[in-house]
CSV table of C-alpha atoms in Angstrom, one decimal:
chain,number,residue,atom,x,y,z
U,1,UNK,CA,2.6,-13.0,-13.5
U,2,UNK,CA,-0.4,-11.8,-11.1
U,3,UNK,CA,-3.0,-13.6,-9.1
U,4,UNK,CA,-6.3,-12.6,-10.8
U,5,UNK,CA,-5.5,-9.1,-11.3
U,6,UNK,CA,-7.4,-7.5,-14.3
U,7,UNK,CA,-6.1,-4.5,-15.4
U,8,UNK,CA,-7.5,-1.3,-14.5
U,9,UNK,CA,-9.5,0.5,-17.2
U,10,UNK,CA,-9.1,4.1,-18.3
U,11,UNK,CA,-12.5,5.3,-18.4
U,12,UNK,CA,-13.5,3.6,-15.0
U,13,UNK,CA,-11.1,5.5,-13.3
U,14,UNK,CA,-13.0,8.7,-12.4
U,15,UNK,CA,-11.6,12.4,-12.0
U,16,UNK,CA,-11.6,14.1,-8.5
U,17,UNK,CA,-12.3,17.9,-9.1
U,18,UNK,CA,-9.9,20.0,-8.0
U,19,UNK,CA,-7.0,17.1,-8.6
U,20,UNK,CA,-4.3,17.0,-11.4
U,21,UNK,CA,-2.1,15.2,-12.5
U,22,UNK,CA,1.3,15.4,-14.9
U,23,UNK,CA,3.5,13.0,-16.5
U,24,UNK,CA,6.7,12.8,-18.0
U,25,UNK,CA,10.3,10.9,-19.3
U,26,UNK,CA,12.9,12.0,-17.1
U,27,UNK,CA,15.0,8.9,-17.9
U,28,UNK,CA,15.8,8.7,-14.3
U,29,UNK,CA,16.7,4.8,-14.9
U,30,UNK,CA,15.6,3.7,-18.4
U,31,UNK,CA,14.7,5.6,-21.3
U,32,UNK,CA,11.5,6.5,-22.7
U,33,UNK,CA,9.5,5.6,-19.9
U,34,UNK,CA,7.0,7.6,-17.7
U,35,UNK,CA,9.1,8.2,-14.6
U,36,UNK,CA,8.0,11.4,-13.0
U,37,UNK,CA,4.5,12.7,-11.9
U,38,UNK,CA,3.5,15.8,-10.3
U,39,UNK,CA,0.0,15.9,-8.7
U,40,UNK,CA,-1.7,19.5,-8.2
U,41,UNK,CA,-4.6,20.4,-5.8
U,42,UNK,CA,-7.0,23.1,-5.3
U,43,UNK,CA,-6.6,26.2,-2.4
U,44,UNK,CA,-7.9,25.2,0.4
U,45,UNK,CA,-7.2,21.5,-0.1
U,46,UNK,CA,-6.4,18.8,2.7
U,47,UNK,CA,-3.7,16.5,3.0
U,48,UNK,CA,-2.3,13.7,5.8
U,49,UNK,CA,0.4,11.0,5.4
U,50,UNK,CA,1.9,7.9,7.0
U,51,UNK,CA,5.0,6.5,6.5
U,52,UNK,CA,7.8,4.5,6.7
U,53,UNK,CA,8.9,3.5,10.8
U,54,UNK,CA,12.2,2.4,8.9
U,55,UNK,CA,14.9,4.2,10.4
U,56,UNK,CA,16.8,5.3,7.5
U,57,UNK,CA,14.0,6.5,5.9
U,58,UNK,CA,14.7,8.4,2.8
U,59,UNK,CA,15.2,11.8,2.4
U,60,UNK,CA,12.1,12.4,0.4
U,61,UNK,CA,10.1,10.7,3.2
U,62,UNK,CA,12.3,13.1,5.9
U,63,UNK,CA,10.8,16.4,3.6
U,64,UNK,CA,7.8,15.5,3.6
U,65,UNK,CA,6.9,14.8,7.0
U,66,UNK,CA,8.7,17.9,7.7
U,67,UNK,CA,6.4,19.9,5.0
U,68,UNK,CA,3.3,18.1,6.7
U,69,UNK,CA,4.4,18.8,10.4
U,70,UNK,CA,4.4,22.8,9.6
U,71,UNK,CA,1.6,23.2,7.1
U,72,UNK,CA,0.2,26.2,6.9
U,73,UNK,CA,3.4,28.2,8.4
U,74,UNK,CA,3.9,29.0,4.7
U,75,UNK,CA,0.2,27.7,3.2
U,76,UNK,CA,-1.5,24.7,2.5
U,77,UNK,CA,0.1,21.5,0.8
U,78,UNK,CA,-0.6,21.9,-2.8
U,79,UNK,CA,1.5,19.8,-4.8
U,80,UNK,CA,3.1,16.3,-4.6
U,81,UNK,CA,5.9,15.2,-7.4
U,82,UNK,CA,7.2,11.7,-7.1
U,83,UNK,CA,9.8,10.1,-9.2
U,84,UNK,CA,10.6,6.1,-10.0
U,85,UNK,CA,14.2,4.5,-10.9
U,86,UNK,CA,15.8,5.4,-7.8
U,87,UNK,CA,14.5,5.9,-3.9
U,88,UNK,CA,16.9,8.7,-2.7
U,89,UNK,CA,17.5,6.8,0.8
U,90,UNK,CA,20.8,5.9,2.3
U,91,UNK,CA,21.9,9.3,0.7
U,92,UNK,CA,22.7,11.3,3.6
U,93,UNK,CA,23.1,15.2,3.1
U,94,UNK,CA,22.9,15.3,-0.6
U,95,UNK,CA,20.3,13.6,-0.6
U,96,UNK,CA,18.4,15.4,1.6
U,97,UNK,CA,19.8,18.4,-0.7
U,98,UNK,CA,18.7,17.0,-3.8
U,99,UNK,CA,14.9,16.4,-2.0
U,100,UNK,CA,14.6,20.1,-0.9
U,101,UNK,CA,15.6,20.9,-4.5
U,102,UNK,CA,12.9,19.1,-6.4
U,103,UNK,CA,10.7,21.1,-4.4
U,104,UNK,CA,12.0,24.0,-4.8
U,105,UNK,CA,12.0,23.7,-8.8
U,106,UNK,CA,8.5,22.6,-9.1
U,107,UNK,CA,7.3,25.3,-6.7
U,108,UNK,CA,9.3,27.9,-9.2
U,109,UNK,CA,7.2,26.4,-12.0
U,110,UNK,CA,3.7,26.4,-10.3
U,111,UNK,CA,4.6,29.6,-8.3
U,112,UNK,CA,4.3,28.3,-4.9
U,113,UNK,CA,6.1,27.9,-1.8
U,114,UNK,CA,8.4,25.0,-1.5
U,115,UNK,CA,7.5,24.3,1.4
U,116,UNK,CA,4.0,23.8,-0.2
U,117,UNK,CA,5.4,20.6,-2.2
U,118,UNK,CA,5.8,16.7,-1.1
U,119,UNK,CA,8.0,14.6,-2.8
U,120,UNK,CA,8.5,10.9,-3.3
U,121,UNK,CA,11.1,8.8,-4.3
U,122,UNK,CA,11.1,5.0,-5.3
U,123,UNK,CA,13.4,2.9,-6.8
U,124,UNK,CA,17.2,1.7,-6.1
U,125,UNK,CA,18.4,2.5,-2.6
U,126,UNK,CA,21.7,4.0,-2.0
U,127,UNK,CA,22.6,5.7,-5.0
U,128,UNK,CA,22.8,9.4,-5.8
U,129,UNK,CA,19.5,11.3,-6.9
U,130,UNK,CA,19.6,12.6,-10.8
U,131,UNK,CA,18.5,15.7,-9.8
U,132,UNK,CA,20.1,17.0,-13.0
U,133,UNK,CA,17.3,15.0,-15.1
U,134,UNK,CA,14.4,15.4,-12.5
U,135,UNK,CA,14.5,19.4,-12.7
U,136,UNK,CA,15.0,19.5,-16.5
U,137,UNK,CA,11.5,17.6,-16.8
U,138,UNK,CA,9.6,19.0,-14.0
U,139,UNK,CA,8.0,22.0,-16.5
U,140,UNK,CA,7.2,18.8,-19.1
U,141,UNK,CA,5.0,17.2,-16.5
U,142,UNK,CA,3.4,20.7,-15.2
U,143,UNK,CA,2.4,21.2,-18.9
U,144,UNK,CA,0.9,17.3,-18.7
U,145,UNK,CA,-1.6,18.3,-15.8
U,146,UNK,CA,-5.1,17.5,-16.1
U,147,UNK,CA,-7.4,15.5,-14.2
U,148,UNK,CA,-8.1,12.1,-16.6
U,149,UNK,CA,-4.2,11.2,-16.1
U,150,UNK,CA,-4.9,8.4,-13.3
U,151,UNK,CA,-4.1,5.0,-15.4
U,152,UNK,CA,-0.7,7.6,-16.5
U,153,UNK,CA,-0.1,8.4,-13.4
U,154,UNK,CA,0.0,5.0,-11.9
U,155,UNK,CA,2.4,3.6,-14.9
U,156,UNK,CA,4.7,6.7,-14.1
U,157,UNK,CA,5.2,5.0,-10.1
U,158,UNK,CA,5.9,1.8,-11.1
U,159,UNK,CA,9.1,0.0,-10.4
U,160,UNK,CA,9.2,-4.3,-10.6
U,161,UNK,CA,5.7,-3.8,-11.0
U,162,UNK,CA,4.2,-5.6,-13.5
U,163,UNK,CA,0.8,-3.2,-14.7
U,164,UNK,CA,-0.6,0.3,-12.9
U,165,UNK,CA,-3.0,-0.6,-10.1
U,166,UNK,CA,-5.3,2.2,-9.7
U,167,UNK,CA,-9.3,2.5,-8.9
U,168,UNK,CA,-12.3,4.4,-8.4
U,169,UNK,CA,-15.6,4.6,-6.2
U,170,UNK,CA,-18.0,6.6,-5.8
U,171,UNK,CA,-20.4,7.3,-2.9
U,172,UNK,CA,-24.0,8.5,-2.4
U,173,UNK,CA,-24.2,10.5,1.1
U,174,UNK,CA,-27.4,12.3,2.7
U,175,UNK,CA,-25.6,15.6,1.7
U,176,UNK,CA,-24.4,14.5,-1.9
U,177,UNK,CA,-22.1,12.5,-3.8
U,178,UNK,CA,-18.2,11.9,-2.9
U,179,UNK,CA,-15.9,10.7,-5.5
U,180,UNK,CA,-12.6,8.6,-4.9
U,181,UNK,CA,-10.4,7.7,-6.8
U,182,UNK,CA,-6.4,5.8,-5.9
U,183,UNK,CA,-3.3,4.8,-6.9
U,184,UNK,CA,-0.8,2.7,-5.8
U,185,UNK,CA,2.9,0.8,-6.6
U,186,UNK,CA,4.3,-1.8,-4.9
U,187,UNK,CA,5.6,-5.8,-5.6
U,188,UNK,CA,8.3,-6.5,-3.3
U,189,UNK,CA,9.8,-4.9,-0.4
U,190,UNK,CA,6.3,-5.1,1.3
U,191,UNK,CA,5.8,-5.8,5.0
U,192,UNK,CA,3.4,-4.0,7.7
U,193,UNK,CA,5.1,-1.5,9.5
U,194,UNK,CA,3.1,1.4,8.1
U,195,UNK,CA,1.6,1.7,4.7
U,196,UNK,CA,4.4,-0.4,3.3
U,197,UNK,CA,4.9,0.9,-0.4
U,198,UNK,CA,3.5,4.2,-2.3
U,199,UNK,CA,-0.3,5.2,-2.5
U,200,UNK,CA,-2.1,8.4,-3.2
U,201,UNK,CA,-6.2,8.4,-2.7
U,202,UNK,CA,-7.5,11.4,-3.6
U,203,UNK,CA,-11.4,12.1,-2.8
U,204,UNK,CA,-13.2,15.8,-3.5
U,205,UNK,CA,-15.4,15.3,0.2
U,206,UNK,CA,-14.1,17.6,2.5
U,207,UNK,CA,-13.3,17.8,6.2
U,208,UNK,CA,-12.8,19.3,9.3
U,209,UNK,CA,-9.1,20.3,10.1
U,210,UNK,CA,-7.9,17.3,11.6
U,211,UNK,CA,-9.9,15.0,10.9
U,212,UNK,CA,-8.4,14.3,7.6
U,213,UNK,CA,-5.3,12.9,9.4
U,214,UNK,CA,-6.9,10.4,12.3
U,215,UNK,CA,-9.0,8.6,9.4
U,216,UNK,CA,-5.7,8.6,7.3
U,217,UNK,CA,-4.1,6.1,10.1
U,218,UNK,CA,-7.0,4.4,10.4
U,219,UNK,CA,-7.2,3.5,6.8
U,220,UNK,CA,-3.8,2.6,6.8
U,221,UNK,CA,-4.3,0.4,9.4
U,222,UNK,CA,-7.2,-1.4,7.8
U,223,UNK,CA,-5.3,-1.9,4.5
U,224,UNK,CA,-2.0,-1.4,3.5
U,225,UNK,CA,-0.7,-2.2,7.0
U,226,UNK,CA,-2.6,-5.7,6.4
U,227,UNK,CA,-0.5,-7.1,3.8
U,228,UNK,CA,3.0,-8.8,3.6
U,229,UNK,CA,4.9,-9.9,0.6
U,230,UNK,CA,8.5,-10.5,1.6
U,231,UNK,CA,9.1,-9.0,5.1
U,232,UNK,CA,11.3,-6.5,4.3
U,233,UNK,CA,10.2,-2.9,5.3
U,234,UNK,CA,11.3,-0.5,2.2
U,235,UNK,CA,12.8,2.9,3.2
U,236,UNK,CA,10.3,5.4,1.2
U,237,UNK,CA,6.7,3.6,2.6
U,238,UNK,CA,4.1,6.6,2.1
U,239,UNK,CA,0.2,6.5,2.0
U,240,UNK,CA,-1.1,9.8,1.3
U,241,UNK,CA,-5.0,11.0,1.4
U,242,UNK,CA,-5.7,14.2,-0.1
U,243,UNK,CA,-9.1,16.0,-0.2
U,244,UNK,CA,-10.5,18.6,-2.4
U,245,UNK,CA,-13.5,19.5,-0.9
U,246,UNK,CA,-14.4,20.5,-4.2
U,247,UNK,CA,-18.1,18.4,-3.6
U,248,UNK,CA,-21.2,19.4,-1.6
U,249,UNK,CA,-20.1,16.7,1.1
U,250,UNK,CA,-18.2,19.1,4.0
U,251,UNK,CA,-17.8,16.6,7.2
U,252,UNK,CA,-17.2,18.5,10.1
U,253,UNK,CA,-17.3,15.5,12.5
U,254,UNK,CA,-16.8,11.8,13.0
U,255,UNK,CA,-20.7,11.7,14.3
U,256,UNK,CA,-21.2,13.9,10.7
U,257,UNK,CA,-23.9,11.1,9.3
U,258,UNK,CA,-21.4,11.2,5.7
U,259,UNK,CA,-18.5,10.8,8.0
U,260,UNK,CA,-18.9,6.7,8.0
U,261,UNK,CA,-20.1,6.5,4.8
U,262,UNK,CA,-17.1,7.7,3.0
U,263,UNK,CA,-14.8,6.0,5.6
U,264,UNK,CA,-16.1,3.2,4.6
U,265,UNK,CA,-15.8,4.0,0.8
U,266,UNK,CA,-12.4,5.3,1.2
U,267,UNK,CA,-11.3,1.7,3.6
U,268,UNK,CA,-13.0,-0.6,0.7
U,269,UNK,CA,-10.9,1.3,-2.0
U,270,UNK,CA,-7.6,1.2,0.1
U,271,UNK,CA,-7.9,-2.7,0.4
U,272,UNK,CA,-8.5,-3.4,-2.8
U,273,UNK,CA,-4.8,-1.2,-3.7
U,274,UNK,CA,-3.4,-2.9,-1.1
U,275,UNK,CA,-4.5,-6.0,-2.7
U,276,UNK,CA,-3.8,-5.3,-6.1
U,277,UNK,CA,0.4,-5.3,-4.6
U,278,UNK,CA,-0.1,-8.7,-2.9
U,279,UNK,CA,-1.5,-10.1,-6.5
U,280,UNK,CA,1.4,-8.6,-8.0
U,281,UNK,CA,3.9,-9.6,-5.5
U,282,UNK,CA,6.9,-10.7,-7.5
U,283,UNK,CA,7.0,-14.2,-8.5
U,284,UNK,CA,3.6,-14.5,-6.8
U,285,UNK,CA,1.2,-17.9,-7.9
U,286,UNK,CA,-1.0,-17.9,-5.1
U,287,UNK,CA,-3.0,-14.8,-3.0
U,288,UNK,CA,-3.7,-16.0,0.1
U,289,UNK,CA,-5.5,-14.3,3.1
U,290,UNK,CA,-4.9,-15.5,7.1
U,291,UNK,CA,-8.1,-15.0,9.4
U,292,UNK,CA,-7.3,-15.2,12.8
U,293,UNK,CA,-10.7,-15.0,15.1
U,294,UNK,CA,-10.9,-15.6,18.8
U,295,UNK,CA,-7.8,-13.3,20.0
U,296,UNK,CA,-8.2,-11.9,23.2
U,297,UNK,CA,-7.3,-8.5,21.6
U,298,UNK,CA,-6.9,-7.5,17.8
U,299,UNK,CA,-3.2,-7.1,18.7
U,300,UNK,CA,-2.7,-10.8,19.8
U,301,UNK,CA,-4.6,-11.6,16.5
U,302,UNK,CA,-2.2,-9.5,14.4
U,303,UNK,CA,0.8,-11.1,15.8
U,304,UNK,CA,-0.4,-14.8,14.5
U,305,UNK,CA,-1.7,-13.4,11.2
U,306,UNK,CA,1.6,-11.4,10.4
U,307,UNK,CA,3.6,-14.9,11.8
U,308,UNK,CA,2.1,-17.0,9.4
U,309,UNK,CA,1.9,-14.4,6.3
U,310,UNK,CA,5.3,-14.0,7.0
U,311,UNK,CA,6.0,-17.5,6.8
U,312,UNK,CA,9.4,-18.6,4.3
U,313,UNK,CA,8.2,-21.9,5.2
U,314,UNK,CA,4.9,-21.6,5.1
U,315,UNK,CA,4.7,-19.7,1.4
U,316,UNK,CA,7.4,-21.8,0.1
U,317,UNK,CA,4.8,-24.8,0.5
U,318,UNK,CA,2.1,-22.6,-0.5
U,319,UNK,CA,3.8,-22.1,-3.2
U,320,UNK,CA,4.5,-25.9,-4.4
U,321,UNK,CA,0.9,-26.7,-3.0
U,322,UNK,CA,3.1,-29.4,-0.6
U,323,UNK,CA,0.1,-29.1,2.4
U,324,UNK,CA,2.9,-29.4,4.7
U,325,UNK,CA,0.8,-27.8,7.5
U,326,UNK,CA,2.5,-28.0,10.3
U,327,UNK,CA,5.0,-25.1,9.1
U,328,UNK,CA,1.6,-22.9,10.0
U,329,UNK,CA,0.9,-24.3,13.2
U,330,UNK,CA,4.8,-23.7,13.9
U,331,UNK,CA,4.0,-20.4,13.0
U,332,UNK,CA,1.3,-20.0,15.4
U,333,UNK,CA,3.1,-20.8,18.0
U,334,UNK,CA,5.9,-18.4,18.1
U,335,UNK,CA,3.9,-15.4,17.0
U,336,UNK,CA,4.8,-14.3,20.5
U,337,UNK,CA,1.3,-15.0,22.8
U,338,UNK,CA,3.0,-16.2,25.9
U,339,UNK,CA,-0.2,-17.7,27.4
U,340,UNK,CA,-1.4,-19.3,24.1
U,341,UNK,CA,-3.5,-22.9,25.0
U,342,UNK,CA,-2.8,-24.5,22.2
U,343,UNK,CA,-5.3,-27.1,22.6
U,344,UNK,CA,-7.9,-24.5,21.5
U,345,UNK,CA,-6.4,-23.4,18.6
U,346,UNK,CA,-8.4,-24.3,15.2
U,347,UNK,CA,-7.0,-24.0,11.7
U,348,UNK,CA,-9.3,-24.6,8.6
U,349,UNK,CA,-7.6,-24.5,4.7
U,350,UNK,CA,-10.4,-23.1,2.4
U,351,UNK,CA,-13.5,-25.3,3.6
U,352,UNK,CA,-11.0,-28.1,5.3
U,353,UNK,CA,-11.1,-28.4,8.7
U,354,UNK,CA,-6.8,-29.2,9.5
U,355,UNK,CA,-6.1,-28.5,13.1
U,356,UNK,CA,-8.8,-29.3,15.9
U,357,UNK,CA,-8.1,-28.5,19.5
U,358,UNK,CA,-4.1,-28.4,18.9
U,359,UNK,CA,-3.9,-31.1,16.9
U,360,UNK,CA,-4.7,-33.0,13.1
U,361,UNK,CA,-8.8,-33.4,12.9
U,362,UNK,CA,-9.4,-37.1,13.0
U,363,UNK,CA,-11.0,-36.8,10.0
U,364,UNK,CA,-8.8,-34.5,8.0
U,365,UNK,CA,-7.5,-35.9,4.4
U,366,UNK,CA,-3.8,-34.7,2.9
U,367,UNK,CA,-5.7,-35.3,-0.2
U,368,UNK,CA,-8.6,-32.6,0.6
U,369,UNK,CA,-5.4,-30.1,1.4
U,370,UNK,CA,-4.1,-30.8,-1.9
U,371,UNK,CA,-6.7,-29.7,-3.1
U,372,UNK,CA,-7.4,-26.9,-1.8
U,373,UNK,CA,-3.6,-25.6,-2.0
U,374,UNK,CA,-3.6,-26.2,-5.9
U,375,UNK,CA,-6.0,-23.3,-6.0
U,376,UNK,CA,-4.8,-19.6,-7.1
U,377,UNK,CA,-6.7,-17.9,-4.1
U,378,UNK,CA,-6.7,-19.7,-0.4
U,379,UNK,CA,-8.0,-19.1,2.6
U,380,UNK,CA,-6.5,-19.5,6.1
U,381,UNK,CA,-8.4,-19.3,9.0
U,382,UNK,CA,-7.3,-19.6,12.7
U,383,UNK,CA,-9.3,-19.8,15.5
U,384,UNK,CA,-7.5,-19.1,18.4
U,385,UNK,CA,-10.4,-20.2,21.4
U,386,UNK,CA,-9.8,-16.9,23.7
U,387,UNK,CA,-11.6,-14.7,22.8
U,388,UNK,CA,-14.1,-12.3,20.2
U,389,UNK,CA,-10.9,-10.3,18.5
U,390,UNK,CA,-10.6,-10.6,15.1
U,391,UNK,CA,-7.9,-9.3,12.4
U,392,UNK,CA,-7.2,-9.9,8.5
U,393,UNK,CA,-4.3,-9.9,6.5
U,394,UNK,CA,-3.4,-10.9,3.0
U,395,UNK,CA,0.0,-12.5,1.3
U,396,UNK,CA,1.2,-14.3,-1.2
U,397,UNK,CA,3.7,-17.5,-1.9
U,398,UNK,CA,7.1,-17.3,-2.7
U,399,UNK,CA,8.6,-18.8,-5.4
U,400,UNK,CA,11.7,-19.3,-7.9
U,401,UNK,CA,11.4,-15.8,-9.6
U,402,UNK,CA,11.1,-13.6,-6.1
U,403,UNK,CA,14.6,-14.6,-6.2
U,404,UNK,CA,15.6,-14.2,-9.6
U,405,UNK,CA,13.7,-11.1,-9.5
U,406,UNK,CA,15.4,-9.5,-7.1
U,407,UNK,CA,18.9,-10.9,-7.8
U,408,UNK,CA,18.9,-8.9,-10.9
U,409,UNK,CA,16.8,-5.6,-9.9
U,410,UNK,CA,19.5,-3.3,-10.3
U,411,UNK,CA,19.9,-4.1,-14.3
């Protein structure tokens, strides 16, 4: 089940020139299902990650930051291969074996360095890497490349997922047009302490050196590390942005007059990924989105909207529409703001005004709550009275099949 999530359409999903992509079965997990992907770029091509803050942070996630850290010692980034069924974390030395190996294959087959490859890994945590299978169908998925394979490509990430969630923009800049298009997987597992699941946005603008790799934490920060699902921080978390600069759009500075016009682009297309995971976060009925306004800083404002998304209480009743509201100011209140006056906090439910100054509105109605709690996509907003910070994020309920979901993943 997902919260209003159409699925994506093939011929909306625009190429990026200078950016391929190849499928195949490896059988890493399951049979006769699209499991591995390698994605090619043009010479000359940028590329900056984020990941995981998890300490035991998978192998693949150790490789790449690694590959990233000393790019251009052996030449620029130009391939990424990424597999599904199993996450190659908590797998010590032969795992980090088994990483450097992958690499090392597909760089055979596309006659690069290895250190020119990223991999990923998603899937089951703490068991041994197939390497065995992943090698064998590396040349399949080289032979796959071309630049239409996005809706493939998203399929071949998926894990509890229940469709691909991929999209495209496009933007019209004083010095041409920039093309974007992204992928993502994600449905449990999914908390803010990074990017918090896999993405790849791939754009043909180009940049500056460096640049590339400030707006790639920026985006992050905007989306991906904005949403919340379960809590639970995954081992493998990366958000990658790659850039062709295979268009007539060259930024060479943040005061470039394209530069916020494709940030902007590229921050739009990032939320809506991250958004797609929330509306497929497993067992999910409801996608709801906590505003908190009037923080002294963004910070403070992050703390109370990551308290209340994180909520087992509060999207438990979410979840049953109960508008036992309380659980939210609870929530509030040990989000960790030391000096928090509570008689100036507000808290509104869609277009129902709950909480005023600290306590029930006068004139607030359990009915009117019901009401507004029965619906698949709610609002929360909280006005905390100190100040003009502000900051977004968006989660879901949790219900019956989150845990029968993930008390049978492994099967």
């Amino acid at each position: 089940m997902t919260v209003n999530l159409p699925l994506p359409q093939k011929n909306e999903l625009k190429p990026v020139k200078g950016f391929q992509m190849g499928i195949a079965e490896a059988g890493i997990k399951k049979a006769n299902r699209k499991d591995l992907l390698v994605m090619t770029l043009a010479p000359g091509s940028q590329v900056a990650g984020v990941f995981t803050l998890n300490r035991f942070c998978a192998a693949p996630v150790q490789v790449c930051r690694e590959h990233l850290a000393h790019e251009g010692k052996h030449g620029d980034i130009r391939a990424l291969v990424v597999n599904t069924g199993n996450a190659n974390a908590g797998t010590g030395e032969e795992g980090m074996q088994h990483a450097l190996e992958t690499c090392a294959a597909l760089a055979k087959d596309l006659k690069l360095n290895p250190e020119q490859i990223l991999p990923f890994s998603t899937g089951v945590i703490l068991e041994p890497l197939p390497i065995k299978k992943i090698v064998a169908a590396l040349p399949k998925a080289v032979a796959n490349l071309g630049e239409d394979h996005w809706f493939d490509a998203a399929e071949a990430i998926m894990t509890t997922d229940t469709q691909p969630k991929a999209t495209s923009t496009s933007v019209q800049t004083p010095a041409g047009v920039v093309t974007i298009t992204g992928i993502c997987k994600g449905a449990g597992m999914i908390h803010p302490n990074m990017a918090t699941m896999l993405g790849f946005i791939a754009t043909d603008a180009g940049f500056a050196p460096g640049l590339l790799r400030g707006l790639t934490q920026e985006v992050a920060d905007q989306s991906f590390n904005a949403i919340t699902i379960d809590g639970d921080t995954s081992t493998n978390d990366s958000f990658i942005m790659m850039a062709t600069g295979q268009s007539l759009v060259q930024i060479e500075s943040i005061s470039d007059p394209s530069y916020a016009m494709v940030k902007e682009a590229l921050v739009s297309l990032a939320r809506k990924l991250a958004q797609m995971i929330v509306r497929d976060g497993e067992g999910a009925t409801k996608f709801m989105t906590i505003e908190v306004v009037g923080g002294k800083t963004v910070e403070e404002c992050r703390l109370v909207a990551t308290a209340v998304s994180h909520s087992p209480l509060v999207k438990t009743a979410f979840f049953a529409s109960d508008p036992n509201l309380g659980r939210i100011l609870a929530a509030i209140g040990y989000a960790g703001i030391a000096d928090l006056e509570v008689s100036g906090v507000q808290l509104w439910l869609g277009d129902v005004w709950v909480a005023k100054n600290g306590g029930r509105n006068p004139d607030y109605q359990e009915a009117d709550g019901q009401r507004v709690m029965q619906e698949p996509e709610i609002t929360i907003k909280i006005d905390l009275g100190r100040g003009n910070a502000t900051q977004t994020m968006w989660t879901c309920d949790l219900s019956h099949d989150y845990v029968s979901i993930n008390a049978d993943y492994r099967s």
